[in-house]
Short mmCIF file of N, CA, C and O in Angstrom, two decimals:
data_model
loop_
_atom_site.label_atom_id
_atom_site.label_comp_id
_atom_site.label_asym_id
_atom_site.label_seq_id
_atom_site.Cartn_x
_atom_site.Cartn_y
_atom_site.Cartn_z
N UNK Y 1 32.62 -125.23 84.51
CA UNK Y 1 32.07 -126.14 83.53
C UNK Y 1 32.72 -125.88 82.18
O UNK Y 1 33.11 -124.76 81.88
N UNK Y 2 32.76 -126.90 81.38
CA UNK Y 2 33.31 -126.79 80.02
C UNK Y 2 32.16 -126.55 79.05
O UNK Y 2 31.25 -127.36 78.95
N UNK Y 3 32.22 -125.44 78.33
CA UNK Y 3 31.16 -125.07 77.40
C UNK Y 3 31.74 -125.00 75.99
O UNK Y 3 32.78 -124.38 75.77
N UNK Y 4 31.04 -125.62 75.06
CA UNK Y 4 31.40 -125.52 73.65
C UNK Y 4 30.54 -124.42 73.03
O UNK Y 4 29.31 -124.48 73.07
N UNK Y 5 31.19 -123.41 72.49
CA UNK Y 5 30.53 -122.28 71.86
C UNK Y 5 30.65 -122.44 70.35
O UNK Y 5 31.76 -122.57 69.83
N UNK Y 6 29.51 -122.44 69.65
CA UNK Y 6 29.50 -122.70 68.21
C UNK Y 6 28.84 -121.54 67.48
O UNK Y 6 27.64 -121.29 67.64
N UNK Y 7 29.63 -120.82 66.70
CA UNK Y 7 29.11 -119.70 65.93
C UNK Y 7 30.11 -119.39 64.83
O UNK Y 7 31.31 -119.60 65.01
N UNK Y 8 29.63 -118.90 63.70
CA UNK Y 8 30.54 -118.55 62.61
C UNK Y 8 30.89 -117.06 62.61
O UNK Y 8 31.65 -116.61 61.77
N UNK Y 9 30.38 -116.31 63.57
CA UNK Y 9 30.70 -114.88 63.69
C UNK Y 9 31.83 -114.69 64.70
O UNK Y 9 31.68 -115.00 65.88
N UNK Y 10 32.92 -114.13 64.25
CA UNK Y 10 34.07 -113.89 65.13
C UNK Y 10 33.70 -112.94 66.27
O UNK Y 10 34.15 -113.11 67.39
N UNK Y 11 32.87 -111.93 65.98
CA UNK Y 11 32.47 -110.98 67.01
C UNK Y 11 31.67 -111.66 68.12
O UNK Y 11 31.90 -111.41 69.31
N UNK Y 12 30.73 -112.49 67.75
CA UNK Y 12 29.93 -113.23 68.75
C UNK Y 12 30.82 -114.18 69.53
O UNK Y 12 30.72 -114.27 70.76
N UNK Y 13 31.70 -114.89 68.85
CA UNK Y 13 32.61 -115.80 69.54
C UNK Y 13 33.43 -115.05 70.58
O UNK Y 13 33.54 -115.50 71.73
N UNK Y 14 33.98 -113.92 70.20
CA UNK Y 14 34.82 -113.15 71.11
C UNK Y 14 34.02 -112.67 72.32
O UNK Y 14 34.44 -112.84 73.47
N UNK Y 15 32.85 -112.08 72.08
CA UNK Y 15 32.03 -111.56 73.16
C UNK Y 15 31.57 -112.66 74.12
O UNK Y 15 31.77 -112.56 75.33
N UNK Y 16 30.98 -113.70 73.58
CA UNK Y 16 30.43 -114.75 74.44
C UNK Y 16 31.55 -115.51 75.15
O UNK Y 16 31.41 -115.88 76.32
N UNK Y 17 32.66 -115.70 74.48
CA UNK Y 17 33.79 -116.37 75.12
C UNK Y 17 34.27 -115.56 76.33
O UNK Y 17 34.56 -116.13 77.39
N UNK Y 18 34.34 -114.24 76.20
CA UNK Y 18 34.75 -113.39 77.33
C UNK Y 18 33.74 -113.47 78.48
O UNK Y 18 34.13 -113.59 79.64
N UNK Y 19 32.46 -113.43 78.15
CA UNK Y 19 31.42 -113.52 79.18
C UNK Y 19 31.51 -114.85 79.91
O UNK Y 19 31.46 -114.91 81.15
N UNK Y 20 31.65 -115.93 79.16
CA UNK Y 20 31.73 -117.25 79.78
C UNK Y 20 32.97 -117.39 80.66
O UNK Y 20 32.91 -117.96 81.75
N UNK Y 21 34.09 -116.85 80.20
CA UNK Y 21 35.32 -116.90 80.99
C UNK Y 21 35.15 -116.12 82.29
O UNK Y 21 35.57 -116.58 83.36
N UNK Y 22 34.52 -114.95 82.22
CA UNK Y 22 34.28 -114.15 83.43
C UNK Y 22 33.35 -114.88 84.41
O UNK Y 22 33.46 -114.68 85.61
N UNK Y 23 32.48 -115.73 83.88
CA UNK Y 23 31.58 -116.52 84.72
C UNK Y 23 32.26 -117.78 85.27
O UNK Y 23 31.64 -118.56 85.97
N UNK Y 24 33.53 -117.99 84.89
CA UNK Y 24 34.29 -119.11 85.43
C UNK Y 24 34.25 -120.38 84.61
O UNK Y 24 34.66 -121.44 85.07
N UNK Y 25 33.77 -120.30 83.37
CA UNK Y 25 33.67 -121.49 82.52
C UNK Y 25 34.91 -121.63 81.64
O UNK Y 25 35.54 -120.65 81.26
N UNK Y 26 35.22 -122.87 81.32
CA UNK Y 26 36.24 -123.17 80.32
C UNK Y 26 35.53 -123.27 78.98
O UNK Y 26 34.48 -123.91 78.88
N UNK Y 27 36.07 -122.64 77.96
CA UNK Y 27 35.36 -122.52 76.68
C UNK Y 27 36.18 -123.12 75.55
O UNK Y 27 37.36 -122.85 75.40
N UNK Y 28 35.50 -123.94 74.75
CA UNK Y 28 36.03 -124.39 73.46
C UNK Y 28 35.17 -123.75 72.39
O UNK Y 28 34.01 -123.43 72.62
N UNK Y 29 35.74 -123.60 71.20
CA UNK Y 29 35.04 -122.92 70.11
C UNK Y 29 34.99 -123.81 68.88
O UNK Y 29 35.97 -124.50 68.56
N UNK Y 30 33.85 -123.76 68.19
CA UNK Y 30 33.70 -124.38 66.87
C UNK Y 30 33.06 -123.35 65.96
O UNK Y 30 32.22 -122.56 66.41
N UNK Y 31 33.45 -123.35 64.70
CA UNK Y 31 32.96 -122.32 63.78
C UNK Y 31 31.95 -122.83 62.76
O UNK Y 31 31.47 -122.06 61.93
N UNK Y 32 31.63 -124.11 62.80
CA UNK Y 32 30.59 -124.65 61.93
C UNK Y 32 30.01 -125.91 62.58
O UNK Y 32 30.53 -126.41 63.57
N UNK Y 33 28.91 -126.39 62.00
CA UNK Y 33 28.21 -127.53 62.58
C UNK Y 33 29.02 -128.81 62.60
O UNK Y 33 28.95 -129.58 63.58
N UNK Y 34 29.77 -129.07 61.58
CA UNK Y 34 30.58 -130.29 61.53
C UNK Y 34 31.65 -130.28 62.62
O UNK Y 34 31.82 -131.26 63.34
N UNK Y 35 32.34 -129.15 62.74
CA UNK Y 35 33.36 -129.02 63.79
C UNK Y 35 32.72 -129.16 65.17
O UNK Y 35 33.30 -129.77 66.08
N UNK Y 36 31.52 -128.64 65.33
CA UNK Y 36 30.82 -128.75 66.61
C UNK Y 36 30.57 -130.21 66.98
O UNK Y 36 30.85 -130.63 68.11
N UNK Y 37 30.08 -130.98 66.04
CA UNK Y 37 29.81 -132.40 66.32
C UNK Y 37 31.10 -133.15 66.63
O UNK Y 37 31.12 -134.02 67.52
N UNK Y 38 32.17 -132.83 65.92
CA UNK Y 38 33.46 -133.48 66.20
C UNK Y 38 33.94 -133.14 67.60
O UNK Y 38 34.42 -134.01 68.33
N UNK Y 39 33.80 -131.88 68.01
CA UNK Y 39 34.26 -131.48 69.35
C UNK Y 39 33.37 -132.04 70.45
O UNK Y 39 33.87 -132.38 71.52
N UNK Y 40 32.09 -132.15 70.20
CA UNK Y 40 31.21 -132.78 71.20
C UNK Y 40 31.66 -134.22 71.41
O UNK Y 40 31.77 -134.68 72.55
N UNK Y 41 31.94 -134.94 70.34
CA UNK Y 41 32.36 -136.33 70.45
C UNK Y 41 33.71 -136.48 71.14
O UNK Y 41 33.90 -137.39 71.96
N UNK Y 42 34.65 -135.59 70.85
CA UNK Y 42 36.00 -135.75 71.39
C UNK Y 42 36.19 -135.10 72.76
O UNK Y 42 36.97 -135.58 73.57
N UNK Y 43 35.46 -134.01 73.03
CA UNK Y 43 35.69 -133.26 74.27
C UNK Y 43 34.61 -133.46 75.32
O UNK Y 43 34.83 -133.16 76.49
N UNK Y 44 33.44 -133.92 74.91
CA UNK Y 44 32.30 -134.10 75.83
C UNK Y 44 32.09 -132.89 76.74
O UNK Y 44 32.22 -133.00 77.97
N UNK Y 45 31.75 -131.73 76.18
CA UNK Y 45 31.54 -130.54 77.00
C UNK Y 45 30.33 -130.73 77.92
O UNK Y 45 29.48 -131.59 77.69
N UNK Y 46 30.24 -129.89 78.94
CA UNK Y 46 29.11 -129.93 79.86
C UNK Y 46 27.87 -129.27 79.26
O UNK Y 46 26.75 -129.55 79.68
N UNK Y 47 28.07 -128.36 78.30
CA UNK Y 47 26.96 -127.67 77.63
C UNK Y 47 27.44 -127.14 76.30
O UNK Y 47 28.65 -126.97 76.07
N UNK Y 48 26.47 -126.87 75.41
CA UNK Y 48 26.77 -126.31 74.09
C UNK Y 48 25.91 -125.07 73.88
O UNK Y 48 24.71 -125.09 74.18
N UNK Y 49 26.53 -124.01 73.40
CA UNK Y 49 25.82 -122.81 72.97
C UNK Y 49 25.99 -122.75 71.47
O UNK Y 49 27.11 -122.74 70.96
N UNK Y 50 24.86 -122.72 70.75
CA UNK Y 50 24.87 -123.05 69.34
C UNK Y 50 24.07 -122.06 68.50
O UNK Y 50 22.90 -121.80 68.80
N UNK Y 51 24.69 -121.52 67.46
CA UNK Y 51 23.99 -120.68 66.49
C UNK Y 51 23.20 -121.59 65.55
O UNK Y 51 23.52 -122.76 65.39
N UNK Y 52 22.17 -121.04 64.92
CA UNK Y 52 21.39 -121.81 63.95
C UNK Y 52 21.98 -121.68 62.56
O UNK Y 52 22.22 -122.67 61.87
N UNK Y 53 22.24 -120.46 62.13
CA UNK Y 53 22.73 -120.20 60.77
C UNK Y 53 24.24 -120.42 60.71
O UNK Y 53 25.00 -119.54 61.07
N UNK Y 54 24.62 -121.61 60.26
CA UNK Y 54 26.05 -121.93 60.20
C UNK Y 54 26.37 -122.74 58.95
O UNK Y 54 25.50 -123.41 58.41
N UNK Y 55 27.64 -122.69 58.54
CA UNK Y 55 28.06 -123.53 57.42
C UNK Y 55 28.15 -125.01 57.80
O UNK Y 55 28.15 -125.35 58.98
N UNK Y 56 28.21 -125.83 56.81
CA UNK Y 56 28.38 -127.28 56.90
C UNK Y 56 27.09 -127.97 57.36
O UNK Y 56 26.47 -128.64 56.57
N UNK Y 57 26.72 -127.81 58.62
CA UNK Y 57 25.49 -128.41 59.14
C UNK Y 57 24.77 -127.33 59.94
O UNK Y 57 25.35 -126.72 60.84
N UNK Y 58 23.51 -127.12 59.64
CA UNK Y 58 22.71 -126.10 60.30
C UNK Y 58 22.53 -126.43 61.79
O UNK Y 58 22.52 -127.58 62.20
N UNK Y 59 22.41 -125.39 62.61
CA UNK Y 59 22.39 -125.54 64.06
C UNK Y 59 21.29 -126.43 64.62
O UNK Y 59 21.53 -127.19 65.56
N UNK Y 60 20.08 -126.35 64.06
CA UNK Y 60 19.02 -127.22 64.61
C UNK Y 60 19.33 -128.69 64.35
O UNK Y 60 19.04 -129.54 65.19
N UNK Y 61 19.96 -128.99 63.23
CA UNK Y 61 20.35 -130.39 62.96
C UNK Y 61 21.48 -130.81 63.89
O UNK Y 61 21.51 -131.94 64.37
N UNK Y 62 22.41 -129.90 64.16
CA UNK Y 62 23.49 -130.20 65.12
C UNK Y 62 22.88 -130.50 66.49
O UNK Y 62 23.24 -131.48 67.14
N UNK Y 63 21.93 -129.67 66.90
CA UNK Y 63 21.27 -129.88 68.19
C UNK Y 63 20.59 -131.24 68.22
O UNK Y 63 20.73 -132.00 69.19
N UNK Y 64 19.85 -131.57 67.19
CA UNK Y 64 19.15 -132.86 67.11
C UNK Y 64 20.14 -134.02 67.25
O UNK Y 64 19.90 -134.97 68.00
N UNK Y 65 21.26 -133.93 66.57
CA UNK Y 65 22.26 -135.01 66.64
C UNK Y 65 22.90 -135.10 68.02
O UNK Y 65 23.14 -136.20 68.53
N UNK Y 66 23.17 -133.95 68.63
CA UNK Y 66 23.73 -133.97 69.99
C UNK Y 66 22.75 -134.63 70.94
O UNK Y 66 23.12 -135.51 71.72
N UNK Y 67 21.49 -134.23 70.87
CA UNK Y 67 20.48 -134.74 71.79
C UNK Y 67 20.19 -136.22 71.57
O UNK Y 67 19.79 -136.91 72.50
N UNK Y 68 20.40 -136.70 70.36
CA UNK Y 68 20.19 -138.12 70.07
C UNK Y 68 21.26 -138.99 70.72
O UNK Y 68 20.98 -140.09 71.17
N UNK Y 69 22.48 -138.47 70.83
CA UNK Y 69 23.60 -139.28 71.30
C UNK Y 69 24.12 -138.94 72.69
O UNK Y 69 24.81 -139.76 73.30
N UNK Y 70 23.81 -137.76 73.20
CA UNK Y 70 24.39 -137.32 74.47
C UNK Y 70 23.32 -136.64 75.32
O UNK Y 70 22.33 -136.15 74.80
N UNK Y 71 23.56 -136.57 76.61
CA UNK Y 71 22.65 -135.81 77.48
C UNK Y 71 23.32 -134.50 77.88
O UNK Y 71 23.54 -134.21 79.05
N UNK Y 72 23.66 -133.72 76.87
CA UNK Y 72 24.33 -132.43 77.05
C UNK Y 72 23.29 -131.34 76.81
O UNK Y 72 22.61 -131.35 75.78
N UNK Y 73 23.17 -130.37 77.73
CA UNK Y 73 22.23 -129.28 77.48
C UNK Y 73 22.72 -128.37 76.36
O UNK Y 73 23.92 -128.12 76.23
N UNK Y 74 21.77 -127.90 75.55
CA UNK Y 74 22.08 -127.06 74.39
C UNK Y 74 21.25 -125.79 74.45
O UNK Y 74 20.03 -125.85 74.61
N UNK Y 75 21.93 -124.64 74.32
CA UNK Y 75 21.25 -123.36 74.18
C UNK Y 75 21.42 -122.90 72.74
O UNK Y 75 22.54 -122.82 72.24
N UNK Y 76 20.31 -122.58 72.08
CA UNK Y 76 20.37 -121.98 70.76
C UNK Y 76 20.50 -120.47 70.96
O UNK Y 76 19.72 -119.87 71.72
N UNK Y 77 21.48 -119.87 70.31
CA UNK Y 77 21.72 -118.42 70.38
C UNK Y 77 21.80 -117.93 68.94
O UNK Y 77 22.80 -118.15 68.26
N UNK Y 78 20.72 -117.28 68.45
CA UNK Y 78 20.59 -117.04 67.03
C UNK Y 78 19.79 -115.78 66.72
O UNK Y 78 19.03 -115.30 67.56
N UNK Y 79 19.95 -115.27 65.50
CA UNK Y 79 19.16 -114.14 65.06
C UNK Y 79 17.73 -114.55 64.70
O UNK Y 79 16.85 -113.71 64.58
N UNK Y 80 17.50 -115.82 64.54
CA UNK Y 80 16.16 -116.29 64.19
C UNK Y 80 15.25 -116.15 65.41
O UNK Y 80 15.46 -116.82 66.43
N UNK Y 81 14.22 -115.32 65.26
CA UNK Y 81 13.41 -115.00 66.43
C UNK Y 81 11.91 -115.13 66.22
O UNK Y 81 11.12 -114.68 67.04
N UNK Y 82 11.50 -115.76 65.15
CA UNK Y 82 10.08 -115.99 64.91
C UNK Y 82 9.61 -117.18 65.75
O UNK Y 82 10.40 -118.04 66.14
N UNK Y 83 8.32 -117.22 66.04
CA UNK Y 83 7.77 -118.32 66.83
C UNK Y 83 8.09 -119.68 66.22
O UNK Y 83 8.42 -120.63 66.93
N UNK Y 84 8.05 -119.77 64.90
CA UNK Y 84 8.37 -121.03 64.22
C UNK Y 84 9.82 -121.45 64.50
O UNK Y 84 10.12 -122.65 64.61
N UNK Y 85 10.71 -120.48 64.64
CA UNK Y 85 12.11 -120.78 64.93
C UNK Y 85 12.26 -121.34 66.34
O UNK Y 85 13.00 -122.30 66.56
N UNK Y 86 11.55 -120.74 67.30
CA UNK Y 86 11.58 -121.25 68.67
C UNK Y 86 11.05 -122.69 68.68
O UNK Y 86 11.60 -123.55 69.37
N UNK Y 87 10.00 -122.94 67.91
CA UNK Y 87 9.42 -124.29 67.87
C UNK Y 87 10.40 -125.28 67.24
O UNK Y 87 10.54 -126.41 67.73
N UNK Y 88 11.08 -124.87 66.18
CA UNK Y 88 12.09 -125.76 65.56
C UNK Y 88 13.20 -126.09 66.56
O UNK Y 88 13.67 -127.22 66.61
N UNK Y 89 13.63 -125.08 67.33
CA UNK Y 89 14.63 -125.33 68.35
C UNK Y 89 14.14 -126.31 69.39
O UNK Y 89 14.85 -127.25 69.78
N UNK Y 90 12.92 -126.12 69.85
CA UNK Y 90 12.34 -127.04 70.84
C UNK Y 90 12.21 -128.45 70.26
O UNK Y 90 12.53 -129.44 70.93
N UNK Y 91 11.76 -128.54 69.01
CA UNK Y 91 11.62 -129.85 68.37
C UNK Y 91 12.96 -130.55 68.22
O UNK Y 91 13.04 -131.79 68.25
N UNK Y 92 14.03 -129.77 68.05
CA UNK Y 92 15.38 -130.35 67.93
C UNK Y 92 15.95 -130.76 69.28
O UNK Y 92 16.97 -131.43 69.35
N UNK Y 93 15.29 -130.33 70.37
CA UNK Y 93 15.74 -130.71 71.70
C UNK Y 93 16.46 -129.63 72.47
O UNK Y 93 17.01 -129.89 73.55
N UNK Y 94 16.47 -128.39 71.96
CA UNK Y 94 17.17 -127.31 72.65
C UNK Y 94 16.59 -127.11 74.05
O UNK Y 94 15.39 -127.13 74.25
N UNK Y 95 17.48 -126.92 75.01
CA UNK Y 95 17.08 -126.68 76.39
C UNK Y 95 16.76 -125.21 76.63
O UNK Y 95 16.04 -124.88 77.57
N UNK Y 96 17.32 -124.33 75.81
CA UNK Y 96 17.08 -122.89 75.91
C UNK Y 96 17.23 -122.30 74.52
O UNK Y 96 17.94 -122.85 73.67
N UNK Y 97 16.54 -121.18 74.29
CA UNK Y 97 16.58 -120.52 72.99
C UNK Y 97 16.58 -119.02 73.25
O UNK Y 97 15.66 -118.49 73.86
N UNK Y 98 17.63 -118.35 72.80
CA UNK Y 98 17.76 -116.91 73.01
C UNK Y 98 18.11 -116.28 71.68
O UNK Y 98 18.99 -116.76 70.96
N UNK Y 99 17.40 -115.20 71.34
CA UNK Y 99 17.67 -114.56 70.05
C UNK Y 99 18.64 -113.40 70.19
O UNK Y 99 18.69 -112.73 71.23
N UNK Y 100 19.41 -113.18 69.14
CA UNK Y 100 20.35 -112.07 69.04
C UNK Y 100 19.61 -110.88 68.44
O UNK Y 100 18.75 -111.09 67.58
N UNK Y 101 19.92 -109.66 68.81
CA UNK Y 101 20.87 -109.31 69.86
C UNK Y 101 20.30 -109.66 71.23
O UNK Y 101 19.09 -109.74 71.41
N UNK Y 102 21.19 -109.88 72.18
CA UNK Y 102 20.77 -110.32 73.51
C UNK Y 102 21.44 -109.48 74.58
O UNK Y 102 22.49 -108.89 74.36
N UNK Y 103 20.80 -109.43 75.74
CA UNK Y 103 21.38 -108.75 76.89
C UNK Y 103 22.25 -109.75 77.65
O UNK Y 103 21.82 -110.89 77.89
N UNK Y 104 23.43 -109.34 78.03
CA UNK Y 104 24.37 -110.23 78.73
C UNK Y 104 23.74 -110.81 80.01
O UNK Y 104 23.81 -112.02 80.22
N UNK Y 105 23.10 -110.01 80.87
CA UNK Y 105 22.50 -110.60 82.08
C UNK Y 105 21.43 -111.65 81.77
O UNK Y 105 21.33 -112.67 82.47
N UNK Y 106 20.66 -111.44 80.71
CA UNK Y 106 19.64 -112.43 80.32
C UNK Y 106 20.33 -113.70 79.83
O UNK Y 106 19.92 -114.81 80.18
N UNK Y 107 21.37 -113.54 79.03
CA UNK Y 107 22.14 -114.71 78.56
C UNK Y 107 22.68 -115.52 79.74
O UNK Y 107 22.54 -116.74 79.78
N UNK Y 108 23.27 -114.85 80.71
CA UNK Y 108 23.82 -115.54 81.88
C UNK Y 108 22.70 -116.24 82.66
O UNK Y 108 22.88 -117.38 83.11
N UNK Y 109 21.57 -115.58 82.79
CA UNK Y 109 20.44 -116.19 83.49
C UNK Y 109 19.96 -117.45 82.78
O UNK Y 109 19.74 -118.49 83.40
N UNK Y 110 19.81 -117.40 81.46
CA UNK Y 110 19.40 -118.57 80.69
C UNK Y 110 20.41 -119.70 80.86
O UNK Y 110 20.04 -120.85 81.06
N UNK Y 111 21.69 -119.36 80.74
CA UNK Y 111 22.73 -120.37 80.86
C UNK Y 111 22.72 -121.01 82.25
O UNK Y 111 22.74 -122.24 82.37
N UNK Y 112 22.67 -120.19 83.29
CA UNK Y 112 22.68 -120.73 84.65
C UNK Y 112 21.45 -121.59 84.93
O UNK Y 112 21.55 -122.63 85.59
N UNK Y 113 20.31 -121.17 84.42
CA UNK Y 113 19.09 -121.97 84.60
C UNK Y 113 19.24 -123.32 83.89
O UNK Y 113 18.91 -124.36 84.46
N UNK Y 114 19.74 -123.29 82.67
CA UNK Y 114 19.93 -124.53 81.91
C UNK Y 114 20.90 -125.47 82.63
O UNK Y 114 20.63 -126.67 82.77
N UNK Y 115 22.00 -124.93 83.14
CA UNK Y 115 22.98 -125.76 83.85
C UNK Y 115 22.42 -126.28 85.17
O UNK Y 115 22.64 -127.45 85.53
N UNK Y 116 21.69 -125.45 85.86
CA UNK Y 116 21.10 -125.87 87.14
C UNK Y 116 20.08 -126.99 86.92
O UNK Y 116 20.04 -127.96 87.68
N UNK Y 117 19.26 -126.87 85.88
CA UNK Y 117 18.28 -127.91 85.59
C UNK Y 117 18.95 -129.24 85.22
O UNK Y 117 18.45 -130.31 85.57
N UNK Y 118 20.07 -129.18 84.54
CA UNK Y 118 20.76 -130.42 84.13
C UNK Y 118 21.65 -130.98 85.23
O UNK Y 118 21.66 -132.18 85.46
N UNK Y 119 22.37 -130.12 85.93
CA UNK Y 119 23.38 -130.58 86.87
C UNK Y 119 23.05 -130.28 88.33
O UNK Y 119 23.78 -130.70 89.24
N UNK Y 120 22.01 -129.50 88.57
CA UNK Y 120 21.62 -129.17 89.93
C UNK Y 120 22.41 -128.03 90.54
O UNK Y 120 22.21 -127.68 91.68
N UNK Y 121 23.33 -127.45 89.77
CA UNK Y 121 24.13 -126.33 90.27
C UNK Y 121 24.78 -125.64 89.09
O UNK Y 121 24.75 -126.12 87.96
N UNK Y 122 25.38 -124.50 89.36
CA UNK Y 122 26.19 -123.82 88.36
C UNK Y 122 27.57 -123.58 88.96
O UNK Y 122 27.77 -123.76 90.15
N UNK Y 123 28.49 -123.16 88.13
CA UNK Y 123 29.84 -122.91 88.62
C UNK Y 123 29.86 -121.59 89.36
O UNK Y 123 29.26 -120.64 89.00
#
């Protein structure tokens, strides 16, 4: 599957990109909300993994815009971990919400569940 990974942290991009590649996914990267929306429109990824705290356009707004125009599953992956943050993600349409720091096996489980619910299978 093609996954768009959106984060402004180079360390997170590197780590998650490696994990996704090991899981057999093709990965594109965006470093801010505006670039994420442009890549969703041009590349039509199968899923988006999205940070909340980003330049240009904040992640929950990016999620809301994606969900308004496309039926692409979105996982929020962020340091924001208060109940209100989970609710904001849900209100924006996020299919999954995982807070940083995160365990790799839990991340993979969330991702596979999200993909299975949307597509009926994972890669």
